[in-house]
Amino acid sequence: MPFRTSRPLRFGDCDPSGIAYFPSYLNILVGVLEEFFGDAGAPWKDLIAERRIGTPTVRLDLTFAHPGFHGDTLDFELFVRRIGRSSLDLEHKVSAAGTLLWSARHSVVATSLDTHKSLAWPDDLRAALESRLETTDA
């Protein structure tokens, strides 16, 4: 089951015509990813300050289908598609009023904030991520 959350599209997220400014989508997406990790029991504050684990983006492929407008409520669906030793492949679907606005394929990697090298997902975090893994089995 995907992680779901919503965000308003605010005035500052749009260009002068009231259409979403695409870099704002990325800023909003970072907040959604942070919320997802918190929901998985791994708040970024704890990962960063206590466990010294970062989750940098290593791949992000976006496809835009329809414009978003100031005042829209953006509905995010985040799907966990694959978990590697240190990588995490996600898919995002973002809609407003039932219309898909954009989607993304997104990969992040667990890294040590001390060495800046990849590291294996800690067992507790791997288990939390695996519980959210989308399967194709019926």
PDB file of C-alpha atoms in Angstrom:
ATOM      1  CA  MET A   1       0.000   0.000   0.000  1.00  0.00           C
ATOM      2  CA  PRO A   2       1.477   3.374  -0.939  1.00  0.00           C
ATOM      3  CA  PHE A   3       2.303   6.137   1.510  1.00  0.00           C
ATOM      4  CA  ARG A   4      -0.158   8.991   0.958  1.00  0.00           C
ATOM      5  CA  THR A   5      -0.078  12.629   1.967  1.00  0.00           C
ATOM      6  CA  SER A   6      -1.296  15.982   0.635  1.00  0.00           C
ATOM      7  CA  ARG A   7       0.211  19.432   0.281  1.00  0.00           C
ATOM      8  CA  PRO A   8      -1.266  22.749  -0.849  1.00  0.00           C
ATOM      9  CA  LEU A   9       0.170  24.418  -3.904  1.00  0.00           C
ATOM     10  CA  ARG A  10       0.899  27.880  -2.564  1.00  0.00           C
ATOM     11  CA  PHE A  11       1.377  31.250  -4.243  1.00  0.00           C
ATOM     12  CA  GLY A  12       5.165  31.055  -3.803  1.00  0.00           C
ATOM     13  CA  ASP A  13       5.228  27.679  -5.604  1.00  0.00           C
ATOM     14  CA  CYS A  14       3.850  29.194  -8.809  1.00  0.00           C
ATOM     15  CA  ASP A  15       5.004  31.435 -11.613  1.00  0.00           C
ATOM     16  CA  PRO A  16       3.257  34.787 -12.248  1.00  0.00           C
ATOM     17  CA  SER A  17       0.526  33.069 -14.296  1.00  0.00           C
ATOM     18  CA  GLY A  18      -0.442  30.886 -11.311  1.00  0.00           C
ATOM     19  CA  ILE A  19       0.960  27.656 -12.791  1.00  0.00           C
ATOM     20  CA  ALA A  20       3.199  25.520 -10.598  1.00  0.00           C
ATOM     21  CA  TYR A  21       6.878  26.320 -11.015  1.00  0.00           C
ATOM     22  CA  PHE A  22       8.410  22.862 -11.517  1.00  0.00           C
ATOM     23  CA  PRO A  23      11.423  23.363  -9.182  1.00  0.00           C
ATOM     24  CA  SER A  24       8.903  23.991  -6.397  1.00  0.00           C
ATOM     25  CA  TYR A  25       7.576  20.485  -6.971  1.00  0.00           C
ATOM     26  CA  LEU A  26      11.017  19.129  -6.087  1.00  0.00           C
ATOM     27  CA  ASN A  27      11.146  21.122  -2.872  1.00  0.00           C
ATOM     28  CA  ILE A  28       7.698  19.823  -1.928  1.00  0.00           C
ATOM     29  CA  LEU A  29       8.779  16.277  -2.854  1.00  0.00           C
ATOM     30  CA  VAL A  30      11.692  16.468  -0.397  1.00  0.00           C
ATOM     31  CA  GLY A  31       9.182  17.247   2.367  1.00  0.00           C
ATOM     32  CA  VAL A  32       7.046  14.277   1.329  1.00  0.00           C
ATOM     33  CA  LEU A  33      10.108  11.995   1.409  1.00  0.00           C
ATOM     34  CA  GLU A  34      11.001  13.283   4.874  1.00  0.00           C
ATOM     35  CA  GLU A  35       7.444  12.592   6.044  1.00  0.00           C
ATOM     36  CA  PHE A  36       7.611   9.079   4.544  1.00  0.00           C
ATOM     37  CA  PHE A  37      10.780   8.244   6.470  1.00  0.00           C
ATOM     38  CA  GLY A  38       9.217   9.610   9.659  1.00  0.00           C
ATOM     39  CA  ASP A  39       6.148   7.454   9.081  1.00  0.00           C
ATOM     40  CA  ALA A  40       8.497   4.464   8.644  1.00  0.00           C
ATOM     41  CA  GLY A  41       9.914   5.148  12.119  1.00  0.00           C
ATOM     42  CA  ALA A  42      13.080   6.848  10.925  1.00  0.00           C
ATOM     43  CA  PRO A  43      12.678  10.625  11.235  1.00  0.00           C
ATOM     44  CA  TRP A  44      15.385  12.417   9.285  1.00  0.00           C
ATOM     45  CA  LYS A  45      16.344  14.404  12.392  1.00  0.00           C
ATOM     46  CA  ASP A  46      17.297  11.135  14.107  1.00  0.00           C
ATOM     47  CA  LEU A  47      18.894   9.634  10.989  1.00  0.00           C
ATOM     48  CA  ILE A  48      21.044  12.710  10.477  1.00  0.00           C
ATOM     49  CA  ALA A  49      21.901  13.824  14.015  1.00  0.00           C
ATOM     50  CA  GLU A  50      22.038  10.523  15.869  1.00  0.00           C
ATOM     51  CA  ARG A  51      22.666   7.780  13.321  1.00  0.00           C
ATOM     52  CA  ARG A  52      24.668   9.917  10.868  1.00  0.00           C
ATOM     53  CA  ILE A  53      22.802   8.489   7.871  1.00  0.00           C
ATOM     54  CA  GLY A  54      21.926  10.543   4.808  1.00  0.00           C
ATOM     55  CA  THR A  55      19.517   9.639   2.004  1.00  0.00           C
ATOM     56  CA  PRO A  56      20.701  11.595  -1.035  1.00  0.00           C
ATOM     57  CA  THR A  57      18.874  11.351  -4.333  1.00  0.00           C
ATOM     58  CA  VAL A  58      20.932   9.601  -7.006  1.00  0.00           C
ATOM     59  CA  ARG A  59      18.260   9.393  -9.704  1.00  0.00           C
ATOM     60  CA  LEU A  60      15.121  11.382 -10.398  1.00  0.00           C
ATOM     61  CA  ASP A  61      13.100  11.026 -13.586  1.00  0.00           C
ATOM     62  CA  LEU A  62       9.980  13.192 -13.801  1.00  0.00           C
ATOM     63  CA  THR A  63       7.131  13.089 -16.281  1.00  0.00           C
ATOM     64  CA  PHE A  64       4.677  15.975 -16.363  1.00  0.00           C
ATOM     65  CA  ALA A  65       1.131  15.261 -17.549  1.00  0.00           C
ATOM     66  CA  HIS A  66      -0.929  18.348 -16.576  1.00  0.00           C
ATOM     67  CA  PRO A  67      -0.210  21.711 -14.992  1.00  0.00           C
ATOM     68  CA  GLY A  68      -0.875  22.378 -11.333  1.00  0.00           C
ATOM     69  CA  PHE A  69      -2.375  25.707 -10.289  1.00  0.00           C
ATOM     70  CA  HIS A  70      -2.157  27.952  -7.264  1.00  0.00           C
ATOM     71  CA  GLY A  71      -4.644  26.684  -4.689  1.00  0.00           C
ATOM     72  CA  ASP A  72      -4.623  23.051  -5.835  1.00  0.00           C
ATOM     73  CA  THR A  73      -4.276  20.351  -3.214  1.00  0.00           C
ATOM     74  CA  LEU A  74      -1.508  18.032  -4.347  1.00  0.00           C
ATOM     75  CA  ASP A  75      -2.172  14.406  -3.441  1.00  0.00           C
ATOM     76  CA  PHE A  76       1.039  12.369  -3.250  1.00  0.00           C
ATOM     77  CA  GLU A  77       1.315   8.604  -3.505  1.00  0.00           C
ATOM     78  CA  LEU A  78       4.757   7.151  -2.770  1.00  0.00           C
ATOM     79  CA  PHE A  79       5.387   3.529  -3.714  1.00  0.00           C
ATOM     80  CA  VAL A  80       8.439   1.516  -2.575  1.00  0.00           C
ATOM     81  CA  ARG A  81       9.405  -0.468  -5.685  1.00  0.00           C
ATOM     82  CA  ARG A  82      12.789  -2.011  -4.748  1.00  0.00           C
ATOM     83  CA  ILE A  83      15.171  -2.119  -1.823  1.00  0.00           C
ATOM     84  CA  GLY A  84      18.831  -2.825  -2.510  1.00  0.00           C
ATOM     85  CA  ARG A  85      21.760  -3.142  -0.132  1.00  0.00           C
ATOM     86  CA  SER A  86      21.955   0.640   0.195  1.00  0.00           C
ATOM     87  CA  SER A  87      19.523   1.853  -2.471  1.00  0.00           C
ATOM     88  CA  LEU A  88      15.798   2.495  -2.410  1.00  0.00           C
ATOM     89  CA  ASP A  89      13.745   2.810  -5.605  1.00  0.00           C
ATOM     90  CA  LEU A  90      10.540   4.793  -5.285  1.00  0.00           C
ATOM     91  CA  GLU A  91       7.717   5.847  -7.560  1.00  0.00           C
ATOM     92  CA  HIS A  92       5.688   8.991  -6.950  1.00  0.00           C
ATOM     93  CA  LYS A  93       2.307   9.873  -8.405  1.00  0.00           C
ATOM     94  CA  VAL A  94       1.046  13.385  -7.803  1.00  0.00           C
ATOM     95  CA  SER A  95      -2.505  14.403  -8.601  1.00  0.00           C
ATOM     96  CA  ALA A  96      -4.982  17.200  -7.950  1.00  0.00           C
ATOM     97  CA  ALA A  97      -8.740  16.588  -7.866  1.00  0.00           C
ATOM     98  CA  GLY A  98      -8.174  13.101  -9.310  1.00  0.00           C
ATOM     99  CA  THR A  99      -6.067  14.266 -12.280  1.00  0.00           C
ATOM    100  CA  LEU A 100      -2.490  13.016 -12.508  1.00  0.00           C
ATOM    101  CA  LEU A 101      -0.200  16.060 -12.698  1.00  0.00           C
ATOM    102  CA  TRP A 102       3.181  14.366 -12.652  1.00  0.00           C
ATOM    103  CA  SER A 103       4.970  11.178 -11.749  1.00  0.00           C
ATOM    104  CA  ALA A 104       8.542  10.343 -10.864  1.00  0.00           C
ATOM    105  CA  ARG A 105      10.925   7.440 -10.581  1.00  0.00           C
ATOM    106  CA  HIS A 106      13.244   8.230  -7.714  1.00  0.00           C
ATOM    107  CA  SER A 107      16.264   6.465  -6.245  1.00  0.00           C
ATOM    108  CA  VAL A 108      17.939   7.346  -2.965  1.00  0.00           C
ATOM    109  CA  VAL A 109      20.945   5.747  -1.301  1.00  0.00           C
ATOM    110  CA  ALA A 110      21.792   5.339   2.380  1.00  0.00           C
ATOM    111  CA  THR A 111      25.141   7.022   3.028  1.00  0.00           C
ATOM    112  CA  SER A 112      27.393   7.667   5.979  1.00  0.00           C
ATOM    113  CA  LEU A 113      27.459  11.373   6.767  1.00  0.00           C
ATOM    114  CA  ASP A 114      30.981  10.858   8.121  1.00  0.00           C
ATOM    115  CA  THR A 115      32.567   9.088   5.131  1.00  0.00           C
ATOM    116  CA  HIS A 116      30.050  10.070   2.403  1.00  0.00           C
ATOM    117  CA  LYS A 117      30.083   6.478   1.157  1.00  0.00           C
ATOM    118  CA  SER A 118      27.092   4.215   0.713  1.00  0.00           C
ATOM    119  CA  LEU A 119      26.180   1.907   3.565  1.00  0.00           C
ATOM    120  CA  ALA A 120      23.757  -0.964   3.971  1.00  0.00           C
ATOM    121  CA  TRP A 121      20.342  -0.065   5.313  1.00  0.00           C
ATOM    122  CA  PRO A 122      20.354  -0.779   9.062  1.00  0.00           C
ATOM    123  CA  ASP A 123      18.266  -3.868   9.896  1.00  0.00           C
ATOM    124  CA  ASP A 124      15.477  -1.930  11.630  1.00  0.00           C
ATOM    125  CA  LEU A 125      15.133   0.552   8.782  1.00  0.00           C
ATOM    126  CA  ARG A 126      15.334  -2.204   6.142  1.00  0.00           C
ATOM    127  CA  ALA A 127      12.498  -4.051   7.922  1.00  0.00           C
ATOM    128  CA  ALA A 128      10.393  -0.862   7.999  1.00  0.00           C
ATOM    129  CA  LEU A 129      11.025  -0.239   4.291  1.00  0.00           C
ATOM    130  CA  GLU A 130      10.343  -3.874   3.376  1.00  0.00           C
ATOM    131  CA  SER A 131       6.959  -3.661   5.111  1.00  0.00           C
ATOM    132  CA  ARG A 132       6.075  -0.946   2.587  1.00  0.00           C
ATOM    133  CA  LEU A 133       7.436  -2.755  -0.477  1.00  0.00           C
ATOM    134  CA  GLU A 134       4.875  -3.006  -3.266  1.00  0.00           C
ATOM    135  CA  THR A 135       4.492  -6.527  -4.585  1.00  0.00           C
ATOM    136  CA  THR A 136       2.908  -7.735  -7.783  1.00  0.00           C
ATOM    137  CA  ASP A 137       1.708 -11.011  -6.215  1.00  0.00           C
ATOM    138  CA  ALA A 138      -2.073 -11.325  -6.002  1.00  0.00           C
TER     139      ALA A 138
END
